[in-house]
Short mmCIF file of C-alpha atoms in Angstrom, two decimals:
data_model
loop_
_atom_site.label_atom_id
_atom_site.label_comp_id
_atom_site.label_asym_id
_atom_site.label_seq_id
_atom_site.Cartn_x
_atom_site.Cartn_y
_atom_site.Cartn_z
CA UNK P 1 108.93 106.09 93.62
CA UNK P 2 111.40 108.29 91.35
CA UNK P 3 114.73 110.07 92.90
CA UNK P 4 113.92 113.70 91.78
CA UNK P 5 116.83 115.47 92.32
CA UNK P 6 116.32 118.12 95.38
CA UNK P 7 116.31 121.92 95.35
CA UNK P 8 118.06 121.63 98.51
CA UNK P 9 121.79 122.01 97.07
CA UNK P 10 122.91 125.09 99.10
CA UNK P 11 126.34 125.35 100.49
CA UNK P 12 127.09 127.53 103.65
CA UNK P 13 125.19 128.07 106.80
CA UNK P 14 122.34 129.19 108.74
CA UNK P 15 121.72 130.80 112.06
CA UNK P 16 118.74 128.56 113.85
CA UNK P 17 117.37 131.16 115.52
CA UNK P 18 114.24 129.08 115.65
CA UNK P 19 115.12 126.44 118.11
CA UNK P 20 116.60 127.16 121.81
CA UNK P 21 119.43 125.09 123.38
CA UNK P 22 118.86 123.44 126.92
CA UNK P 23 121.06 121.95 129.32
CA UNK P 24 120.23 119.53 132.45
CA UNK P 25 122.92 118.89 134.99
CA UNK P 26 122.55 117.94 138.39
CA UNK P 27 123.14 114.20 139.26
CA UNK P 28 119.69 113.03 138.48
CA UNK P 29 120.61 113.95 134.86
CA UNK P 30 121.26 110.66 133.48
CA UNK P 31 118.82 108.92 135.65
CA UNK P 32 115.88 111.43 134.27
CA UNK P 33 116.35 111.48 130.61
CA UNK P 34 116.80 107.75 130.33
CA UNK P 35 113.67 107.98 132.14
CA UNK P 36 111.77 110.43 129.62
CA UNK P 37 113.32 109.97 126.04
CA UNK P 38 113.49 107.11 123.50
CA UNK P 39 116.89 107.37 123.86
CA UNK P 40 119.52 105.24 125.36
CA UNK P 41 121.52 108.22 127.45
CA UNK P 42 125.03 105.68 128.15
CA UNK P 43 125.07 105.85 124.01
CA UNK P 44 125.31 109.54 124.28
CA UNK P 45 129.30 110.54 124.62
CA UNK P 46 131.72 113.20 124.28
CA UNK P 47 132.32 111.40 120.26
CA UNK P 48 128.35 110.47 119.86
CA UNK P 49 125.33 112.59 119.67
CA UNK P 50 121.60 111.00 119.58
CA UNK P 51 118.43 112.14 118.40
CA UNK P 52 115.46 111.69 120.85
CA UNK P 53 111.79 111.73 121.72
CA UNK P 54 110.19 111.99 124.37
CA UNK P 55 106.30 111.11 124.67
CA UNK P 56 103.07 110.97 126.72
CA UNK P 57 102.19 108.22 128.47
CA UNK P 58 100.37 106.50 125.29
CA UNK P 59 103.17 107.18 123.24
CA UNK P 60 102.99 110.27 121.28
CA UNK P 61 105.41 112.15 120.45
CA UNK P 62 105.16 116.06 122.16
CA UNK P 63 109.38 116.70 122.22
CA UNK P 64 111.99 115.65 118.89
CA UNK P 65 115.74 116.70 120.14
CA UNK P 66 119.21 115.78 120.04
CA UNK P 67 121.52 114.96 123.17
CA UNK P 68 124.49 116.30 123.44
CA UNK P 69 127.08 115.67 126.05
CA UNK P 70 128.73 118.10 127.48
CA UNK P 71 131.35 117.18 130.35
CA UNK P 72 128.91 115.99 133.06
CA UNK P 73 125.44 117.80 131.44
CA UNK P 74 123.10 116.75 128.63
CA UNK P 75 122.43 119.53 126.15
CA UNK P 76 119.24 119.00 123.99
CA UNK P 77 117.20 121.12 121.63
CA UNK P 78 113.94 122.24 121.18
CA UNK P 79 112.02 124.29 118.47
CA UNK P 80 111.50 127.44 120.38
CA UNK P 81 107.48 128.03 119.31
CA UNK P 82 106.78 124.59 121.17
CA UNK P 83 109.91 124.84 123.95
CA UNK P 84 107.37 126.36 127.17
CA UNK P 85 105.36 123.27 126.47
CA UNK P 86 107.79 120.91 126.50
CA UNK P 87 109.57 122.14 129.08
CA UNK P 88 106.73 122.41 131.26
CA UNK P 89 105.82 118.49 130.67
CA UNK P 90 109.16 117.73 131.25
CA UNK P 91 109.84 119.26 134.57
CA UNK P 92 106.30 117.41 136.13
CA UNK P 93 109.11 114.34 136.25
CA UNK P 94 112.28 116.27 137.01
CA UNK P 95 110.88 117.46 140.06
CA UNK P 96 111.56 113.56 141.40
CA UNK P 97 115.41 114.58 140.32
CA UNK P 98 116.47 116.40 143.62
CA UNK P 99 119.27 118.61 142.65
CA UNK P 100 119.00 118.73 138.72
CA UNK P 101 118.22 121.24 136.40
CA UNK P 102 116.88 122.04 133.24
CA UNK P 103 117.29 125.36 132.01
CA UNK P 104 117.32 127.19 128.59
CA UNK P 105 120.58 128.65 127.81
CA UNK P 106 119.64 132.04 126.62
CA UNK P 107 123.37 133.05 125.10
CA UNK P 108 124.02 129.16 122.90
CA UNK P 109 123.71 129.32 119.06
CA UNK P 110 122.57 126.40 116.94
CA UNK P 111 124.43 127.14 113.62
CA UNK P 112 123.31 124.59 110.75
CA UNK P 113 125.78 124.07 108.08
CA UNK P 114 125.53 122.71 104.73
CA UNK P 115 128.61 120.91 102.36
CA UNK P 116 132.12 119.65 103.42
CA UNK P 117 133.52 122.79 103.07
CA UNK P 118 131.20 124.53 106.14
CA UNK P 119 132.54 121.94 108.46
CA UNK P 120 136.01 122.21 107.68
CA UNK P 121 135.73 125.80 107.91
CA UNK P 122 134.33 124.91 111.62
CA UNK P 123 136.85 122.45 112.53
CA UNK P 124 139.62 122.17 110.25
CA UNK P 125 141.33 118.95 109.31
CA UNK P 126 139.06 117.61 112.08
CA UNK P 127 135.89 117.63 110.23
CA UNK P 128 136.89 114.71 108.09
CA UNK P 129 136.37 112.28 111.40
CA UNK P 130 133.11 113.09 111.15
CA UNK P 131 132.13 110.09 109.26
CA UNK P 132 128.83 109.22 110.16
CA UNK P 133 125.19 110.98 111.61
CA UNK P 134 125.78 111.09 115.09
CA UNK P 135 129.62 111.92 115.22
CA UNK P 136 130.65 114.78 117.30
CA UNK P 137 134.25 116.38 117.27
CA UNK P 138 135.02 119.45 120.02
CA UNK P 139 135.48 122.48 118.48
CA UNK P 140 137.13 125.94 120.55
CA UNK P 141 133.67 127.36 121.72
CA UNK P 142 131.21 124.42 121.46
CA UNK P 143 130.61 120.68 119.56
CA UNK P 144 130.31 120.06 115.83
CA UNK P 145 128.16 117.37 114.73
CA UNK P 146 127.48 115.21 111.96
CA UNK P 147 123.81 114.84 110.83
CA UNK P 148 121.72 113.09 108.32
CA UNK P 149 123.00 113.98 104.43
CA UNK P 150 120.41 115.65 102.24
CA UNK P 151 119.01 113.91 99.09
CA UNK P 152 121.90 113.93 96.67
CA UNK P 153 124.45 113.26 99.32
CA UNK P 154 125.12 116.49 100.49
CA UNK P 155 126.79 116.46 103.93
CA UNK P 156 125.20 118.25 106.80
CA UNK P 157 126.18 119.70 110.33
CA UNK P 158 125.08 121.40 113.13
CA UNK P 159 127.89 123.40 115.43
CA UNK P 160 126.29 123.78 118.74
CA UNK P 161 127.65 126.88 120.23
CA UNK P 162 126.66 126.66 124.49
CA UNK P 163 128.64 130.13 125.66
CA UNK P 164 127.07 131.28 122.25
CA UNK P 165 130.43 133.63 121.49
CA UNK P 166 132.03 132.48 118.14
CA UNK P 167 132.55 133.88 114.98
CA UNK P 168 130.09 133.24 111.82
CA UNK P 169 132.00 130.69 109.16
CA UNK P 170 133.58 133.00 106.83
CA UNK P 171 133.46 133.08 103.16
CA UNK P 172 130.51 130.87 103.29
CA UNK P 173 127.10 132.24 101.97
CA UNK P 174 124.59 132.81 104.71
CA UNK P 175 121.14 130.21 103.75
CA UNK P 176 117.70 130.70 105.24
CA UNK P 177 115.71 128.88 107.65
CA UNK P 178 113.70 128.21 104.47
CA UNK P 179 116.66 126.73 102.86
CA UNK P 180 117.75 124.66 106.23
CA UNK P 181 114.47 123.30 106.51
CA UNK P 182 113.93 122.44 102.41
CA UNK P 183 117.09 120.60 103.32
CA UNK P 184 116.30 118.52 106.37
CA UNK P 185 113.21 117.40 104.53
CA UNK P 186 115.57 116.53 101.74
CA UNK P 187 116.64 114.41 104.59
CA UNK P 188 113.99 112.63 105.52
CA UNK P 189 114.69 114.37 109.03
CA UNK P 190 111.03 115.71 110.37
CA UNK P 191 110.33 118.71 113.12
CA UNK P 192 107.03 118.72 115.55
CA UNK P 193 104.89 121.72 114.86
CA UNK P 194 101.83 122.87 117.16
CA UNK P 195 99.31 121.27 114.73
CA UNK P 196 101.57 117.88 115.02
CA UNK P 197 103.06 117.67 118.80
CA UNK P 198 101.51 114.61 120.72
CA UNK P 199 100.54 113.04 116.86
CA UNK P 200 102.39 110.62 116.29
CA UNK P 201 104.26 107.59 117.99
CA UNK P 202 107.98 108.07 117.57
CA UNK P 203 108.13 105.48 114.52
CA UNK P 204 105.30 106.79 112.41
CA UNK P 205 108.37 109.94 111.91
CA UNK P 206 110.92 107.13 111.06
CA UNK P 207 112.82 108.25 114.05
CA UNK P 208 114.20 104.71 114.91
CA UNK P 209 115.69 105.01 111.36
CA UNK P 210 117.74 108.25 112.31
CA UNK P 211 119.46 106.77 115.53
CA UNK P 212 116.35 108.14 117.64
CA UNK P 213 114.76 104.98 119.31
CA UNK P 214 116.31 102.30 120.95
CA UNK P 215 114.20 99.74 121.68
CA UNK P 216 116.48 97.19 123.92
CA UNK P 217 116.77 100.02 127.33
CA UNK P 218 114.46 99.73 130.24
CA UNK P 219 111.18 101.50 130.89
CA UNK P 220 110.71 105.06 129.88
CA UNK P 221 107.14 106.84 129.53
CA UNK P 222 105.13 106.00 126.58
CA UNK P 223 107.83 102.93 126.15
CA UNK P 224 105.62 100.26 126.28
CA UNK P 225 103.22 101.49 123.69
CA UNK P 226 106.23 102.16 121.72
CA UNK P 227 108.01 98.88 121.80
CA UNK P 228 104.44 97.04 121.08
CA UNK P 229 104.32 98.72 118.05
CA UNK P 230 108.00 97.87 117.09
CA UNK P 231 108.04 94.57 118.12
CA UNK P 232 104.66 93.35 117.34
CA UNK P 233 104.97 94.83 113.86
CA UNK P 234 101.84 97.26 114.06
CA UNK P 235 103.16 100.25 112.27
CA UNK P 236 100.92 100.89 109.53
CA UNK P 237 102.26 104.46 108.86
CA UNK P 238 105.11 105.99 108.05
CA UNK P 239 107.18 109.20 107.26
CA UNK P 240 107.22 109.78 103.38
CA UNK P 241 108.89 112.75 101.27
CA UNK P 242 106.78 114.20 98.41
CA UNK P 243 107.30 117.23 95.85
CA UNK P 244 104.12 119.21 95.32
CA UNK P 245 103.40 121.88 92.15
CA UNK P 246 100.61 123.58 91.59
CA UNK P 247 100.79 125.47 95.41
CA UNK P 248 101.32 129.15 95.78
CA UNK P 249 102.17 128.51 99.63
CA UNK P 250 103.43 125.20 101.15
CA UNK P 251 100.28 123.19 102.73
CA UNK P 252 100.56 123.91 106.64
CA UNK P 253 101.28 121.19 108.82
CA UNK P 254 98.33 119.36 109.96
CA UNK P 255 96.79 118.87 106.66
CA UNK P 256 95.21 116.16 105.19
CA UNK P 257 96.18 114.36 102.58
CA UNK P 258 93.52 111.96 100.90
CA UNK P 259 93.88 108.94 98.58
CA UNK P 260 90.83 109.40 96.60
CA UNK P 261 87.99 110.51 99.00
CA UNK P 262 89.50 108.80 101.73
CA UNK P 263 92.00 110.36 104.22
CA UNK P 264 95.56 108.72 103.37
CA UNK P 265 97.57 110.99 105.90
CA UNK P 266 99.02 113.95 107.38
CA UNK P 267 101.19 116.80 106.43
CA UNK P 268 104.20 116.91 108.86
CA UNK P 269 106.55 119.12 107.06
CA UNK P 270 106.56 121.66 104.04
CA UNK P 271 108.67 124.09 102.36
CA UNK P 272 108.13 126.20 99.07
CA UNK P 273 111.69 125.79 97.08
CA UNK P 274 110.14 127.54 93.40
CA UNK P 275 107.46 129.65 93.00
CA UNK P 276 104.79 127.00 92.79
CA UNK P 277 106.28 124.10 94.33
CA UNK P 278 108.35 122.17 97.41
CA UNK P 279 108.65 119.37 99.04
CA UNK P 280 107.20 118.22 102.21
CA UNK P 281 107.37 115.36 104.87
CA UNK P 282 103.96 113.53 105.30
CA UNK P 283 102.86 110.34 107.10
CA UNK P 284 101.20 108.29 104.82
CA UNK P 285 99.35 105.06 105.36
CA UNK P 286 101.80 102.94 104.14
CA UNK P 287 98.98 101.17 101.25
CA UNK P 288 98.56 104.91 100.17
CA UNK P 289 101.92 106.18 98.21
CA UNK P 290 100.82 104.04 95.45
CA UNK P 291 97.61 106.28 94.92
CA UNK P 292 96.99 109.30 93.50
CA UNK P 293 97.20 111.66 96.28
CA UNK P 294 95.23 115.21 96.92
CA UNK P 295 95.20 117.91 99.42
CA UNK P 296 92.19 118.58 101.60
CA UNK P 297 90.30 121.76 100.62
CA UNK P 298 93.16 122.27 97.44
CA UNK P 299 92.29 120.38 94.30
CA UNK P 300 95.21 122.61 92.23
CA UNK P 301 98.07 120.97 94.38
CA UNK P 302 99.55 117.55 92.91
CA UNK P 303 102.13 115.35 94.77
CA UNK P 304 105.38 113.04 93.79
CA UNK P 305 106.26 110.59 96.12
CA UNK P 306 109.79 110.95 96.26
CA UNK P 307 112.60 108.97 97.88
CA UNK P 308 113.87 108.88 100.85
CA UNK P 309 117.70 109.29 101.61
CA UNK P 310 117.69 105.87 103.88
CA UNK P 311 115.31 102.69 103.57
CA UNK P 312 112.33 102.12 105.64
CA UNK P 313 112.09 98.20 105.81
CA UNK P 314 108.24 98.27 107.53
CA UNK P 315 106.45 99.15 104.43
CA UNK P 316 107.62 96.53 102.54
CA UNK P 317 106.73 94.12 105.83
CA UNK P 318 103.46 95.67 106.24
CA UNK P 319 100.87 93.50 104.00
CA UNK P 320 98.36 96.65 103.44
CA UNK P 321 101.38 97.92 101.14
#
């Protein structure tokens, strides 16, 4: 695999319009998202933030968030095209919760930011505590926290604003969605789509390699078929990032990818970052990123398996690879 630099370089910020902020309180909180998501909710703290999934009963993925605690709520997110969905599974279980709540905030702002300089900007001298994915530092009007670096080691944040009243960093240059997504792929950091919701179990996005799974709490739904494939070592696929030229639009997610005539995998993620190329997020069979790899229905396209910004120890376990 070669380490081709990333497009992804941008500094400043960008207003994620596209994903909604949500916040459960009550006092079943606690009780029903340790019940529902991979994650471990006493490791979520006023210092720590964790990503999440939560899953159907055979373990697929429908809901990928980050918890957030906020005095005695969770906050999560949720990518607003697939947020009436999610919600709408969720809330079959928190009716058991008598008393708690999960509603969307309408007013909170998820700002992303990109480079050192966008955090401090944010927080000050405080931003250099923020040391590692996961750390979270309180800010005047909301919580800033330390996510995944892009390829290249380029720092990121997000600055979750729940009253949604703050003022845009200054003197920073405003980035797309485009360029926030080109960067989280950068990342290795995948999103759920309608084409990819309910796909995939929680590993097969490398999730449990970006503090999302932990695999030592009690039952949750979809648990068992999760923790099978973890500790049984059955995860044959995995979460790989490729470059692609030869595309006049990024391949939608969904697609197939095929290793020869044979299918090899699935596009998860994909962003155009030059007129004829990106880079996207695909699970991949983890015996096919040593093949020459095609798009379905798109012989022009051509694909780099690039690498990713943190190791994934199951495909060198896996035999097939």
């Amino acid at each position: 695999m070669n380490n081709r630099p990333t497009t992804a370089n941008q500094h400043g910020y960008a207003v994620l319009e596209h994903r909604v902020m949500v916040r459960i309180s009550g006092p079943g909180t606690d009780k029903f998202v340790q019940g529902q998501f991979s994650q471990h909710v006493d490791d979520v703290t006023p210092q720590q933030s964790r990503r999440a999934a939560a899953s159907t009963p055979k373990g697929r993925a429908y809901c990928l968030t980050r918890l957030v605690r906020d005095q005695q709520d969770l906050l999560m997110d949720l990518d607003r095209e697939l947020s009436d969905a999610t919600l709408g599974q969720l809330k079959k279980y928190l009716m058991l919760f008598r008393g708690t709540r999960m509603d969307v905030v309408e007013q909170a702002r998820i700002i992303g930011l990109l480079g050192q300089e966008a955090a401090v900007t944010v927080a000050g001298d405080n931003a250099a505590t923020l040391g590692s994915p996961g750390d979270v530092v309180a800010t005047e009007n909301g919580y800033l926290i330390r996510i995944e670096d892009s390829a290249g080691a380029l720092p990121r944040y997000e600055w979750w604003l729940p009253e949604g009243c703050a003022e845009l960093p200054e003197g920073l240059p405003e980035l797309t969605i485009n360029d926030w997504n080109a960067a989280s792929i950068a990342a290795g950091v995948p999103w759920l789509t309608p084409a990819t919701a309910e796909a995939y179990v929680p590993q097969m996005l490398n999730l449990q390699h970006l503090q999302g799974v932990h695999f030592k709490k009690g039952c949750y739904t979809g648990q068992e078929v999760i923790a099978r494939m973890h500790f049984l070592g059955q995860l044959k696929k995995s979460l790989y990032r490729l470059a692609f030229t030869g595309c006049t639009q990024a391949p939608e997610a969904g697609s197939n990818l095929l290793a020869g005539d044979k299918k090899a995998g699935d596009v998860v993620n994909a962003v155009m970052t030059s007129d004829n190329g990106g880079e996207l997020l695909a699970v991949l069979r983890h015996d096919a990123d040593k093949s020459a790899l095609s798009l379905e229905g798109n012989d022009s396209c051509q694909f780099e398996v690039l690498d990713l910004p943190y190791p994934v120890p199951e495909r060198e376990a896996d035999p097939a690879s």
